[in-house]
Short mmCIF file of C-alpha atoms in Angstrom, two decimals:
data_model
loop_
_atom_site.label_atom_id
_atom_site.label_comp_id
_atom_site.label_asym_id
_atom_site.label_seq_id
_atom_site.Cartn_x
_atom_site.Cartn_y
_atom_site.Cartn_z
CA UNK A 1 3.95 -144.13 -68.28
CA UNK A 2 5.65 -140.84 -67.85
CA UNK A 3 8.46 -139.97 -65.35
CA UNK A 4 6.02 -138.47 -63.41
CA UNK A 5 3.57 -138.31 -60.32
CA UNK A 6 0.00 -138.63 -61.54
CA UNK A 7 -2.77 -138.03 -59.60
CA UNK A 8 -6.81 -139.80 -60.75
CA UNK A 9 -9.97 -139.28 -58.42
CA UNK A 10 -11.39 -142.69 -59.32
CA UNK A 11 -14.49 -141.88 -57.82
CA UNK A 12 -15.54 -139.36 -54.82
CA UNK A 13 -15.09 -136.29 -58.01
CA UNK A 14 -17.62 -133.50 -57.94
CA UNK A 15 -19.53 -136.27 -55.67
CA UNK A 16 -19.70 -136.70 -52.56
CA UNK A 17 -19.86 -141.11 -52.69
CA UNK A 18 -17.23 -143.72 -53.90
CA UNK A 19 -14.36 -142.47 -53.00
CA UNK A 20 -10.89 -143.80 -54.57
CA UNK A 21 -8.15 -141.49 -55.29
CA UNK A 22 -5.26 -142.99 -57.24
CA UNK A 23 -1.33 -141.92 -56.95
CA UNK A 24 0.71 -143.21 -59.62
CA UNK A 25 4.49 -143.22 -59.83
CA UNK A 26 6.73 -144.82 -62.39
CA UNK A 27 7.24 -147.91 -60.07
CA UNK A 28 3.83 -147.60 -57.69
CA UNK A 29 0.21 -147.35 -57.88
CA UNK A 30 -1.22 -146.22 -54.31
CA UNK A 31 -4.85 -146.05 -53.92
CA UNK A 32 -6.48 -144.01 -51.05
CA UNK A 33 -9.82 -145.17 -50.03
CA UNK A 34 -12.11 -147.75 -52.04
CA UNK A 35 -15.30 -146.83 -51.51
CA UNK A 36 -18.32 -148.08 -52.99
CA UNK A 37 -21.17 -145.67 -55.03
CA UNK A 38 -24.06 -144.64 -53.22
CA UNK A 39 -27.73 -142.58 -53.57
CA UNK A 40 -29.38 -142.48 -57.21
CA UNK A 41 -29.11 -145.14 -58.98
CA UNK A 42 -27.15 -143.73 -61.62
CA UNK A 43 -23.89 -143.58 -59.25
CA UNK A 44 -24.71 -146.98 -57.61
CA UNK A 45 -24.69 -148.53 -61.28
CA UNK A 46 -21.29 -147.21 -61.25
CA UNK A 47 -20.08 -149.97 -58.58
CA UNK A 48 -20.30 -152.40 -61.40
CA UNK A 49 -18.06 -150.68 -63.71
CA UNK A 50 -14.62 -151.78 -63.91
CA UNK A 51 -12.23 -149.21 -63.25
CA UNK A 52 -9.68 -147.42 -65.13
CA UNK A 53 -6.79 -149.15 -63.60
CA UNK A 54 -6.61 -153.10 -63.40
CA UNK A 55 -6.79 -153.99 -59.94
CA UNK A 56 -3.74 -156.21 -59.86
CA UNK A 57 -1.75 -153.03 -60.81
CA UNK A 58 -2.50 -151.60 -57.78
CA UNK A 59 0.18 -151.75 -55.12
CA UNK A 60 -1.46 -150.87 -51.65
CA UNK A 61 -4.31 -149.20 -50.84
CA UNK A 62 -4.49 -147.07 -47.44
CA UNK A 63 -7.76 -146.36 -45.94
CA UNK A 64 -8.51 -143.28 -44.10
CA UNK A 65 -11.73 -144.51 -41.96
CA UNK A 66 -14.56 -146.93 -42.13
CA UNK A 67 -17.68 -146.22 -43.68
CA UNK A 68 -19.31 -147.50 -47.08
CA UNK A 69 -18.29 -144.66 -49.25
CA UNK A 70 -14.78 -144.90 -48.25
CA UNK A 71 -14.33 -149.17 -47.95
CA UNK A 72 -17.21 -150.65 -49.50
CA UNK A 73 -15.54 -151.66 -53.00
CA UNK A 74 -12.42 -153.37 -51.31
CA UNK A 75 -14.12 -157.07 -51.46
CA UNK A 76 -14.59 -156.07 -55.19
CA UNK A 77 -11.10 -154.20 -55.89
CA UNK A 78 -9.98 -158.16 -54.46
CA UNK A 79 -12.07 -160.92 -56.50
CA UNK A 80 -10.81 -158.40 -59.65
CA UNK A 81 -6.71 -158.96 -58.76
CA UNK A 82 -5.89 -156.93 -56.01
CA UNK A 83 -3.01 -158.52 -53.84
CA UNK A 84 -1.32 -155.53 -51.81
CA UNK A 85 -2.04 -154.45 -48.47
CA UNK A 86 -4.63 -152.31 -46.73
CA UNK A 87 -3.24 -149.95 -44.25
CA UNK A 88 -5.53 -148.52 -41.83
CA UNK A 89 -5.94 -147.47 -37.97
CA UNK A 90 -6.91 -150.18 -35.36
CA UNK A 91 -10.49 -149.21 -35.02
CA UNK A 92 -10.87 -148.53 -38.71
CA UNK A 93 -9.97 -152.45 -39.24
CA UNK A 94 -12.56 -153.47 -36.76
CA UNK A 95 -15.22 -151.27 -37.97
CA UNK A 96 -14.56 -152.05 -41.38
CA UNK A 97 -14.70 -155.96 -40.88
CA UNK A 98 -18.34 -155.11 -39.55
CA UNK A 99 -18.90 -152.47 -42.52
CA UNK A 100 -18.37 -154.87 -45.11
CA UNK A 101 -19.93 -158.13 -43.61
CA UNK A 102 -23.32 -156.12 -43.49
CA UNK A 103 -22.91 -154.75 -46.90
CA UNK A 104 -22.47 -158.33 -48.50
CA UNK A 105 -25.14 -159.48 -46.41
CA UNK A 106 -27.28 -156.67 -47.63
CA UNK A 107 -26.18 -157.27 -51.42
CA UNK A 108 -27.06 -161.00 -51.25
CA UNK A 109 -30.42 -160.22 -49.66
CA UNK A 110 -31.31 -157.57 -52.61
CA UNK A 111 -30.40 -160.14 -54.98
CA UNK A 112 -32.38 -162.51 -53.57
CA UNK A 113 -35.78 -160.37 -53.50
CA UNK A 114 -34.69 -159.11 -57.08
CA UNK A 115 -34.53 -163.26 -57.98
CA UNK A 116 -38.08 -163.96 -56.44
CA UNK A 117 -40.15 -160.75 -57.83
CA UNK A 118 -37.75 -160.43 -61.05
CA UNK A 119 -37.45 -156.81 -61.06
CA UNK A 120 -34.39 -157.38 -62.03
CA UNK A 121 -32.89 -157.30 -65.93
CA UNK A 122 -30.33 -159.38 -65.03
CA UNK A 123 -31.07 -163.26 -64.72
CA UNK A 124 -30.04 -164.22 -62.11
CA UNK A 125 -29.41 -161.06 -60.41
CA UNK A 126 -26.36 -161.73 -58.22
CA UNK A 127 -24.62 -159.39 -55.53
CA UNK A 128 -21.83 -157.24 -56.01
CA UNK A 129 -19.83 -159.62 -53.26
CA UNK A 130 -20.74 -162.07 -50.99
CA UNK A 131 -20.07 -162.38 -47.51
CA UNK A 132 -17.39 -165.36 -48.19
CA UNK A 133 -15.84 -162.15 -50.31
CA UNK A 134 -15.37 -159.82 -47.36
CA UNK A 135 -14.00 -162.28 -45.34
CA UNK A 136 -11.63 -162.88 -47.93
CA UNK A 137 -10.73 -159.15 -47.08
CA UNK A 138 -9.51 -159.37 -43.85
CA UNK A 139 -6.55 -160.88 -44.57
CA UNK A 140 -5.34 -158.10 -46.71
CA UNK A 141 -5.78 -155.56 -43.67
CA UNK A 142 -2.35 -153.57 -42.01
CA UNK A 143 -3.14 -151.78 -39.06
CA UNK A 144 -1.14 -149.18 -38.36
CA UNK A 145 -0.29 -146.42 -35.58
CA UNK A 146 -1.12 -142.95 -35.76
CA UNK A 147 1.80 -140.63 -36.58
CA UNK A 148 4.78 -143.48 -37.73
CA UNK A 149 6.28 -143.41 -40.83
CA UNK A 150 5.55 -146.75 -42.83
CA UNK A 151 7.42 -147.39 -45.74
CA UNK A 152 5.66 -148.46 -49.31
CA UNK A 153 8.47 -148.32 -51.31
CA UNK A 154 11.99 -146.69 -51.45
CA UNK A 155 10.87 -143.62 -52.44
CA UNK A 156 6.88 -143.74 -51.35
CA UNK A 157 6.01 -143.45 -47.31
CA UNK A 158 3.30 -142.43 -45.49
CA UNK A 159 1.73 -141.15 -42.09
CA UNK A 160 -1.63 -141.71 -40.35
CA UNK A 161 -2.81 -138.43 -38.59
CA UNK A 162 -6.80 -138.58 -36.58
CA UNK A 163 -9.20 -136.53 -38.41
CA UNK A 164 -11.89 -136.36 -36.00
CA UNK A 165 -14.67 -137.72 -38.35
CA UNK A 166 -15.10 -141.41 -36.00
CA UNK A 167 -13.13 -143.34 -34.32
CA UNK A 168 -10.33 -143.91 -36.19
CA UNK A 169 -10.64 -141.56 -38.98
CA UNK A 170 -7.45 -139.96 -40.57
CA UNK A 171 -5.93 -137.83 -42.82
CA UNK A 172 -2.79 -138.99 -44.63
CA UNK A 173 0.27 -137.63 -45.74
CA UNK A 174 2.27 -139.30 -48.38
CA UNK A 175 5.58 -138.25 -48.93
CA UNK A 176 6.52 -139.48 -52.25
CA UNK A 177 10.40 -138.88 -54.31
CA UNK A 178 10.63 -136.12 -50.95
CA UNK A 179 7.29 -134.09 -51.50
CA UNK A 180 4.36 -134.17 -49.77
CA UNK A 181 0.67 -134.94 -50.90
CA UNK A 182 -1.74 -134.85 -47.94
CA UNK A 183 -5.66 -136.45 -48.31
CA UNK A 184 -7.95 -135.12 -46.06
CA UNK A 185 -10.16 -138.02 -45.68
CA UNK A 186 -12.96 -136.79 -44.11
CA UNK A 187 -12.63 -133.98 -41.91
CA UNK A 188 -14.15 -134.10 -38.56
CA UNK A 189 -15.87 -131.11 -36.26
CA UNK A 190 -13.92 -128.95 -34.19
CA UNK A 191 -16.11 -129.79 -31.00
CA UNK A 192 -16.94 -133.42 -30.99
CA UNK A 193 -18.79 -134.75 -27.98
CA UNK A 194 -16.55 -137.68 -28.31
CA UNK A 195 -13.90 -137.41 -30.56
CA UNK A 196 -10.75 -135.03 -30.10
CA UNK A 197 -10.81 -132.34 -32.69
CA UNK A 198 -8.99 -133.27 -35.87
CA UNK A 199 -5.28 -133.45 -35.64
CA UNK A 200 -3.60 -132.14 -38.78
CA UNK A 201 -0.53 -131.66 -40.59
CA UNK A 202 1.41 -128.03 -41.13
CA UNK A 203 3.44 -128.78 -44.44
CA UNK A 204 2.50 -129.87 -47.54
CA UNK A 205 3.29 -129.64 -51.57
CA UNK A 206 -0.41 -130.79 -53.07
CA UNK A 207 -3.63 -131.32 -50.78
CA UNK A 208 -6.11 -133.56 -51.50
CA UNK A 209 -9.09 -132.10 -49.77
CA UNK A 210 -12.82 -133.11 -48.91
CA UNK A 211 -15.93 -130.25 -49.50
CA UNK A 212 -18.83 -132.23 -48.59
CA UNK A 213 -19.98 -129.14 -46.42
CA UNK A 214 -17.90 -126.36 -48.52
CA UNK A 215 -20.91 -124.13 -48.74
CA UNK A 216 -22.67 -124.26 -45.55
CA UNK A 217 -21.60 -123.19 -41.99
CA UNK A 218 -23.52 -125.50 -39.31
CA UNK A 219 -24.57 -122.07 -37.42
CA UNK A 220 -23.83 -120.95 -33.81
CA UNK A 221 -27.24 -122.58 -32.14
CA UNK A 222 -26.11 -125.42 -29.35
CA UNK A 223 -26.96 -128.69 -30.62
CA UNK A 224 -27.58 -129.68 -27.27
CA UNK A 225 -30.29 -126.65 -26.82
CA UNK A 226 -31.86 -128.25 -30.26
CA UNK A 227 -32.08 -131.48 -29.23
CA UNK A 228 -33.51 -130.60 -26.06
CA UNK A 229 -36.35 -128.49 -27.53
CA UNK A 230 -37.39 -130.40 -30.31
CA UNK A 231 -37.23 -133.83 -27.62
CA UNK A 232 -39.49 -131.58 -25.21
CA UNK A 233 -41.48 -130.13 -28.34
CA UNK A 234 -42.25 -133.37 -29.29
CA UNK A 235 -43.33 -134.99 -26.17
CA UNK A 236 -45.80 -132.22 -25.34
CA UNK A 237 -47.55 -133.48 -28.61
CA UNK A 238 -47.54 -137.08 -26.89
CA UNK A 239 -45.15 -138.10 -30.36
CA UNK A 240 -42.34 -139.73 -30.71
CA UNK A 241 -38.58 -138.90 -31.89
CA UNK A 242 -37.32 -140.59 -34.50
CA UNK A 243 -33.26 -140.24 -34.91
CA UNK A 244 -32.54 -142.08 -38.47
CA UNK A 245 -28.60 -142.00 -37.22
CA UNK A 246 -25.22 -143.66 -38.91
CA UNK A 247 -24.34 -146.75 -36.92
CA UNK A 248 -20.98 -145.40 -36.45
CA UNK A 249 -20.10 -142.33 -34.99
CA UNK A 250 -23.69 -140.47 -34.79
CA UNK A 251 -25.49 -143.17 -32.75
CA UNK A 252 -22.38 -143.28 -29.86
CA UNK A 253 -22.48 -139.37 -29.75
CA UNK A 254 -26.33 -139.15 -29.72
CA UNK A 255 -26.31 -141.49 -26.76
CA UNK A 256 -23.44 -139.45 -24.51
CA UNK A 257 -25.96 -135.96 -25.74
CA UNK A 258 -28.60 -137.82 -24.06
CA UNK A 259 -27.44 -139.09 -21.35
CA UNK A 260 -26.11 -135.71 -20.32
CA UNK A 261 -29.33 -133.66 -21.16
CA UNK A 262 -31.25 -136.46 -18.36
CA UNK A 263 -28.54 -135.88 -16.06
CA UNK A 264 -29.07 -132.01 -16.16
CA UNK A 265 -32.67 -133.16 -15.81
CA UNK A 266 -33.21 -131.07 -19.37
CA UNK A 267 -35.23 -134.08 -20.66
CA UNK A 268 -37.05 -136.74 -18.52
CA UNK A 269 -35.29 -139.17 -16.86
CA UNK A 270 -37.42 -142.25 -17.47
CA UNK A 271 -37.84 -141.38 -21.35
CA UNK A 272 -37.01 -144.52 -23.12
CA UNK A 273 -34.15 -144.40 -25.66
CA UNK A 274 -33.82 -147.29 -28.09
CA UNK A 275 -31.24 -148.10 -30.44
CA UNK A 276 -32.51 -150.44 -33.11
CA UNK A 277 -29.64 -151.52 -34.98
CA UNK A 278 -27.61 -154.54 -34.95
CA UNK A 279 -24.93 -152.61 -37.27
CA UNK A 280 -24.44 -149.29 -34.12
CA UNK A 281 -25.01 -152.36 -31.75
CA UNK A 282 -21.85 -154.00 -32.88
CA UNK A 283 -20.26 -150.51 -33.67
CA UNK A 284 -20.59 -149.39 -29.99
CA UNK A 285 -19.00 -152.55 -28.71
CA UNK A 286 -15.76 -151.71 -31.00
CA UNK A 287 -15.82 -148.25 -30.09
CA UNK A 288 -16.32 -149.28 -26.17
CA UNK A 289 -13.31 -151.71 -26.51
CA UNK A 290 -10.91 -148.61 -27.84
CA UNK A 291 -12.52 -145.87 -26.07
CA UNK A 292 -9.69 -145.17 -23.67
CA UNK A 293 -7.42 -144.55 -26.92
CA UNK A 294 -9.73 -143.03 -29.18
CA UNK A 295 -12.66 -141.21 -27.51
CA UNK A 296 -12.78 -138.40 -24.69
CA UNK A 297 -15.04 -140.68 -23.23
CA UNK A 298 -13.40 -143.38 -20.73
CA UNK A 299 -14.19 -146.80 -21.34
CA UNK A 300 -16.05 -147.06 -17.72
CA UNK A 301 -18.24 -144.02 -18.35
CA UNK A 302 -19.41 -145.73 -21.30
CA UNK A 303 -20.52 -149.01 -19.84
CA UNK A 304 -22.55 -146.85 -17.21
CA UNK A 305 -24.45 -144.63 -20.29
CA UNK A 306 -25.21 -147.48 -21.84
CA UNK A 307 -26.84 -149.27 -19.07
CA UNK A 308 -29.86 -146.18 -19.85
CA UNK A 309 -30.50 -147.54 -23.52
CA UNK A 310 -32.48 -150.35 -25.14
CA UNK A 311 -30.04 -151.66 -27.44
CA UNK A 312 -31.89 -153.97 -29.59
CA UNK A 313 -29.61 -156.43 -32.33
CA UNK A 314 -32.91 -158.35 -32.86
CA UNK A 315 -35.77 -157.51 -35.74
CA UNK A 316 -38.23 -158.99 -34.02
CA UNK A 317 -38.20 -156.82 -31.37
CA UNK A 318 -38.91 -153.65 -33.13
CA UNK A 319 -42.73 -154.07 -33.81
CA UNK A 320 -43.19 -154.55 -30.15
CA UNK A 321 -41.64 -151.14 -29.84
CA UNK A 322 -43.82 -149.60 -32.73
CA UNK A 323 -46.65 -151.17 -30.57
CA UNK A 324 -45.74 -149.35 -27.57
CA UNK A 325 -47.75 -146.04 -27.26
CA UNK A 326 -45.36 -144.43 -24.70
CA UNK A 327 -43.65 -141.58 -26.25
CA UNK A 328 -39.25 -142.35 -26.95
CA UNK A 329 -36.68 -141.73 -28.51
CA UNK A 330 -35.56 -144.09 -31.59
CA UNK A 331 -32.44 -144.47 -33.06
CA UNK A 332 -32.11 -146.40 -36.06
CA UNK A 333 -30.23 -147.20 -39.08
CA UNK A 334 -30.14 -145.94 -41.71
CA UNK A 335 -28.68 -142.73 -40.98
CA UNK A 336 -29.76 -141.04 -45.21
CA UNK A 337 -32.75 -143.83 -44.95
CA UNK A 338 -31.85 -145.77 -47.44
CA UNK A 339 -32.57 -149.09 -45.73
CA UNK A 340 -32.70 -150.65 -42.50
CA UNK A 341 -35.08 -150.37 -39.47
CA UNK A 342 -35.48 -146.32 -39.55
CA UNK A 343 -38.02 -147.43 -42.56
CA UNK A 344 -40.24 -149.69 -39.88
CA UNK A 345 -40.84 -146.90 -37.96
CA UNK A 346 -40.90 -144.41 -40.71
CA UNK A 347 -43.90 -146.20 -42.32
CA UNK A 348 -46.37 -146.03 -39.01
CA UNK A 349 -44.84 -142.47 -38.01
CA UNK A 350 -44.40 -140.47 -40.39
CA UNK A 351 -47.88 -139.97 -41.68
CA UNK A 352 -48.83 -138.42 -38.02
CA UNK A 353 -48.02 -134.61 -37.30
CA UNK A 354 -47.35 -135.51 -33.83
CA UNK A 355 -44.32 -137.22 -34.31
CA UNK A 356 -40.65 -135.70 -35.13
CA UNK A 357 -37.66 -136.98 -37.70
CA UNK A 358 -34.38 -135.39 -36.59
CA UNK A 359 -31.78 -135.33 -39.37
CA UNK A 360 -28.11 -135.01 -38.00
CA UNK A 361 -26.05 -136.07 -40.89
CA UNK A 362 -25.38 -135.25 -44.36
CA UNK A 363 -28.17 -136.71 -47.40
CA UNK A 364 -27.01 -138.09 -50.38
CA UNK A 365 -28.83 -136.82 -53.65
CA UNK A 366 -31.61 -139.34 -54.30
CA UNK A 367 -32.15 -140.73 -50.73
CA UNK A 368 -35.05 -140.32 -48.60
CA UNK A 369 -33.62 -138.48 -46.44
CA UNK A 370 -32.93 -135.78 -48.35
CA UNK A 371 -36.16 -136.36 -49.85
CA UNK A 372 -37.68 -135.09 -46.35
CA UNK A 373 -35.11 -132.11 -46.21
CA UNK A 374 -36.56 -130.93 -49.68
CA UNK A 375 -40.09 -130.71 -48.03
CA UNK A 376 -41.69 -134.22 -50.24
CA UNK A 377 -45.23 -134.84 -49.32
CA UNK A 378 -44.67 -138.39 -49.36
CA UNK A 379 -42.23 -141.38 -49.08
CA UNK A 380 -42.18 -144.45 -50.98
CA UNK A 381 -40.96 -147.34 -48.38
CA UNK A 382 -41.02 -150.76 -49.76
CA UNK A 383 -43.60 -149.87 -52.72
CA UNK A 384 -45.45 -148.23 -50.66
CA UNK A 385 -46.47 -144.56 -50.84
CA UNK A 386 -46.88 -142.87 -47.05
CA UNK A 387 -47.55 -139.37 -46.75
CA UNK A 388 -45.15 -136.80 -44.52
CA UNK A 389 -46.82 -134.87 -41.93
CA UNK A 390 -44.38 -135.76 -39.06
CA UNK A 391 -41.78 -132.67 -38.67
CA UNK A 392 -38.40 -132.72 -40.49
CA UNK A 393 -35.81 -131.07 -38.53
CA UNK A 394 -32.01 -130.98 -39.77
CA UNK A 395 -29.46 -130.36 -36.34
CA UNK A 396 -26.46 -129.46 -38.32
CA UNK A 397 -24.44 -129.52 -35.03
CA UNK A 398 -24.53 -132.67 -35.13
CA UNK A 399 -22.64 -132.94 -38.33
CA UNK A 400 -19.89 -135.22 -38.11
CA UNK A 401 -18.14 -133.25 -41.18
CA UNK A 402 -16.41 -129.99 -40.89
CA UNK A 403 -18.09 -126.76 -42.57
CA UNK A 404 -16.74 -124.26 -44.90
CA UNK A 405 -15.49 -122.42 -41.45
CA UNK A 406 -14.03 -125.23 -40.37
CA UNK A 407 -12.73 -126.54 -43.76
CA UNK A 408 -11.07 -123.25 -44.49
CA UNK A 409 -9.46 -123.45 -40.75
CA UNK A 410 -8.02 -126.64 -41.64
CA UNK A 411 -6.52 -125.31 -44.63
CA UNK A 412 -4.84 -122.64 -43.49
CA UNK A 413 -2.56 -124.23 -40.74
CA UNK A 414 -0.55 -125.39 -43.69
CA UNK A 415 2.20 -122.74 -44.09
CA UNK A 416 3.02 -121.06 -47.64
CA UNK A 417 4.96 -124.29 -49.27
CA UNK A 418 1.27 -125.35 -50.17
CA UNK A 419 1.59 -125.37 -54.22
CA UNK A 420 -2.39 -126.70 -55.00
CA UNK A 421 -5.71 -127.74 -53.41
CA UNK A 422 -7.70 -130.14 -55.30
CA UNK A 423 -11.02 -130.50 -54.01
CA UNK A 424 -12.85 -134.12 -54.04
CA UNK A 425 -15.88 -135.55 -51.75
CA UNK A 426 -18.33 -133.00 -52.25
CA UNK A 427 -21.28 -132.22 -54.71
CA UNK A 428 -20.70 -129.49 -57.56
CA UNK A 429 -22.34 -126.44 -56.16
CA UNK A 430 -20.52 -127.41 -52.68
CA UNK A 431 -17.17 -127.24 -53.72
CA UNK A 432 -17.33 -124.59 -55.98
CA UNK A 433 -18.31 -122.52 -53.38
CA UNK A 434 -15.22 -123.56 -51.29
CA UNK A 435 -12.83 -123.35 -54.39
CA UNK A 436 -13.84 -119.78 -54.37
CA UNK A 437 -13.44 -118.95 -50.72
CA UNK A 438 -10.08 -120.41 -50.42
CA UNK A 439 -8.85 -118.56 -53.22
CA UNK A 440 -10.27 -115.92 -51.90
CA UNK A 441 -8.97 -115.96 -48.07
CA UNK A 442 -5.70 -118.17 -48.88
CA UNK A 443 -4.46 -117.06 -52.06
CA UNK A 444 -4.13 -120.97 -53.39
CA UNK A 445 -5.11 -122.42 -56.75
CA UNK A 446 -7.73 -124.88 -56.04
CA UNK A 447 -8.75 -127.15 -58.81
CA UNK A 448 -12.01 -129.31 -58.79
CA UNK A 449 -10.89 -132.98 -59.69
CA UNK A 450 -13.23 -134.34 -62.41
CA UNK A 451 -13.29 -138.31 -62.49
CA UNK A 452 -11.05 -140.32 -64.43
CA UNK A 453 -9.39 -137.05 -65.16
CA UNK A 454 -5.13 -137.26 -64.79
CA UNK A 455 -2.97 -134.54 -63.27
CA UNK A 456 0.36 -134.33 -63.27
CA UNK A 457 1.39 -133.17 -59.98
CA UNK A 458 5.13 -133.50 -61.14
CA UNK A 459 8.32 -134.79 -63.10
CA UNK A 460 10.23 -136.82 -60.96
CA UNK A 461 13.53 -135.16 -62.86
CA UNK A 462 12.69 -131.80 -62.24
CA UNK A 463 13.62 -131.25 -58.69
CA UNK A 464 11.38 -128.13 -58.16
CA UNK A 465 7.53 -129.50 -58.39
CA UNK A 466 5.66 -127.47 -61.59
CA UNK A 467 2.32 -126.54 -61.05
CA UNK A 468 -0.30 -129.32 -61.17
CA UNK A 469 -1.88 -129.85 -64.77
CA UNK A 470 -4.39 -131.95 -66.26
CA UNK A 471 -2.92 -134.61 -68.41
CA UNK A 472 -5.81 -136.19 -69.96
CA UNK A 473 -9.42 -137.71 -69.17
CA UNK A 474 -8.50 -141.27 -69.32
#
């Protein structure tokens, strides 16, 4: 290899899913994130590909937060070689452990059906990991504080700050042969209910930078004043509200949002709220237990709000809810409906105009929820065609990731030692659109990674950095 620092988005490149973005000096091979594919098929199909790096080669890995897209493929990065750390945050490890359990459960279970109705061309089918694989994991996790120096190598260190995305969630700066390359992870709203607006870092040489939301602002309506109408809206019709919600993050904030709009008497008092999911179950409990660290929300004041929701962990439960004719509120995993029990109640409500589907977060390509945000006149759920005449309505206040007003904000609190931008974590027309504005408004070069594609970010011999260039596609 050449004397040289080498950046290669493994994944997460002019996509917003699978996120792994390689560093490679002459002595050290840092991964950031390990995320697995996700939506159509064609990126999940992906997961199975081995990657352009062997994984023993890889030195350490450092995760910026917890979800799928960012964690999922560690189990696999492992039973392929892997024998470095993980360095994360305290309640990224936590939520992470319970991340990855449920996706190898999940896995086993799909290759299980796929074994018994052979719809499957491989025989047997068998799961990308297994729970025994996760496990495995654990042992591999660091947890680190927020804002302390911890030393790779002699010449490769880095620093955790909070991003504001969920608990947990962080940017990181690596300072590597003395310059600094900051990733973004996942960039976090400005006014969380819950969260403390993302912390960030003033100085950098190369920024590695998310644009999931690089062409849309999130608007100036209140998202409380939206959820309040269309709740109210709804139960005029005598329907129901159906939240398909991420167990982590968008479940915890939707509860505090409703607890506060019954406590300003905006929205019934006795209006049951249910959250069926064992996954935001579990993640509540792990964001109760650092809450005092990590949320604006004391610890105490949690325990009380959650004494006003049906938290169900058990399946069995949830057709006794469907049963029940009394209008509520459901939250439910999963938050882009892609699996879980959202699709239970999706298959009896959905069909019936009286009922309403908020969508708070962001929809892969290929999922069903963004299948409902393009307006489809039906859903298939389980083989089953059901046709859409419940309301769609997307609350992008509720976002948990930062829009192009917020994204460029972020950007320019670096000052003017900033040499590049590369933009990762975001679909094409997204972060085009962002590579525009901030070379319009900050005056940077911003380059669009491509994946697999190598850049040379510099020449360890040179002591003045030279400006970023592609080196080649593989």
């Amino acid at each position: 290899m050449m004397n040289g620092v080498i950046l290669k988005s493994l994944g997460a490149a002019e996509t917003v899913t699978g996120s792994k973005h390689l560093l490679q000096t002459p002595e050290f091979n840092l991964l950031v994130d390990c995320g697995l594919f996700q939506g159509i098929k064609e990126l999940r199909l992906q997961n199975w590909n081995p990657l352009t790096i062997n994984a023993w080669e890889i030195d350490a890995v450092i995760l910026t937060h917890a979800h799928l897209d960012h964690c999922g493929y560690i189990p696999v990065l492992i039973k392929n070689g892997f024998k470095g750390k993980i360095y994360m945050t305290a309640p990224t490890a936590a939520l992470t452990e319970l991340i990855l359990l449920d996706s190898a459960k999940l896995q086993e279970e799909d290759a299980e059906n796929a074994n018994q109705h052979h719809y499957s061309r491989h025989h047997p089918a068998k799961p990308l990991y297994t729970e025994m694989d996760a496990r495995k994991a654990f042992k591999f996790f660091v947890v680190c504080p927020e804002k302390t120096q911890i030393k790779l190598n002699e010449d490769v260190e880095f620093r955790f700050q909070l991003s504001g995305h969920i608990i947990g969630a962080s940017s990181v700066e690596i300072t590597c042969y003395g310059r600094k390359i900051v990733f973004s992870g996942d960039i976090g709203r400005n006014h969380s209910a819950i969260l403390p607006p993302p912390d960030f870092y003033s100085q950098a040489d190369y920024v590695v930078m998310e644009s999931t939301y690089g062409d849309r602002l999130h608007g100036d309506m209140d998202p409380y004043q939206e959820l309040e109408y269309w709740i109210n809206h709804t139960l005029k019709k005598g329907g129901n509200i159906i939240i398909p919600s991420f167990a982590v993050g968008r479940a915890q904030e939707l509860i505090y949002m409703l607890n506060l709009l019954k406590a300003q008497h905006r929205i019934p008092m006795d209006l049951p709220v249910i959250m069926d999911s064992p996954m935001a179950a579990s993640a509540t409990d792990i964001i109760v237990h650092y809450a005092d660290d990590y949320t604006t929300i004391s610890k105490n004041d949690w325990l009380e709000m959650l004494r006003h929701v049906r938290v169900n962990r058990e399946y069995s439960n949830t057709s006794g809810f469907i049963a029940d004719k009394r209008s509520k509120i459901i939250i439910a995993g999963s938050g882009m409906l892609t699996g879980g029990r959202v699709l239970e109640y999706l298959k009896h409500y959905v069909g019936d105009a009286k009922h309403t589907v908020l969508i708070i977060g962001f929809q892969a390509e290929g999922t069903r929820g963004r299948a409902l945000l393009n307006k489809s006149h039906e859903l298939k759920i389980h083989g089953r065609y059901y046709p859409v005449r419940a309301t769609t309505v997307e609350l992008l206040g509720l976002s948990a990731h930062a829009d192009q007003s917020e994204l460029i904000g972020w950007i320019k609190k670096y000052d003017k030692g900033l040499k590049q931008v590369f933009l990762v974590h975001g679909e094409p027309s997204a972060q085009e659109a962002l590579r525009v504005k901030i070379s319009y408004e900050c005056h940077l070069p911003v380059k669009i990674m491509k994946q697999n594609q190598q850049v040379v970010l510099f020449t360890i011999e040179d002591e003045s950095p030279i400006p970023a260039t592609p080196l080649s596609d593989n």
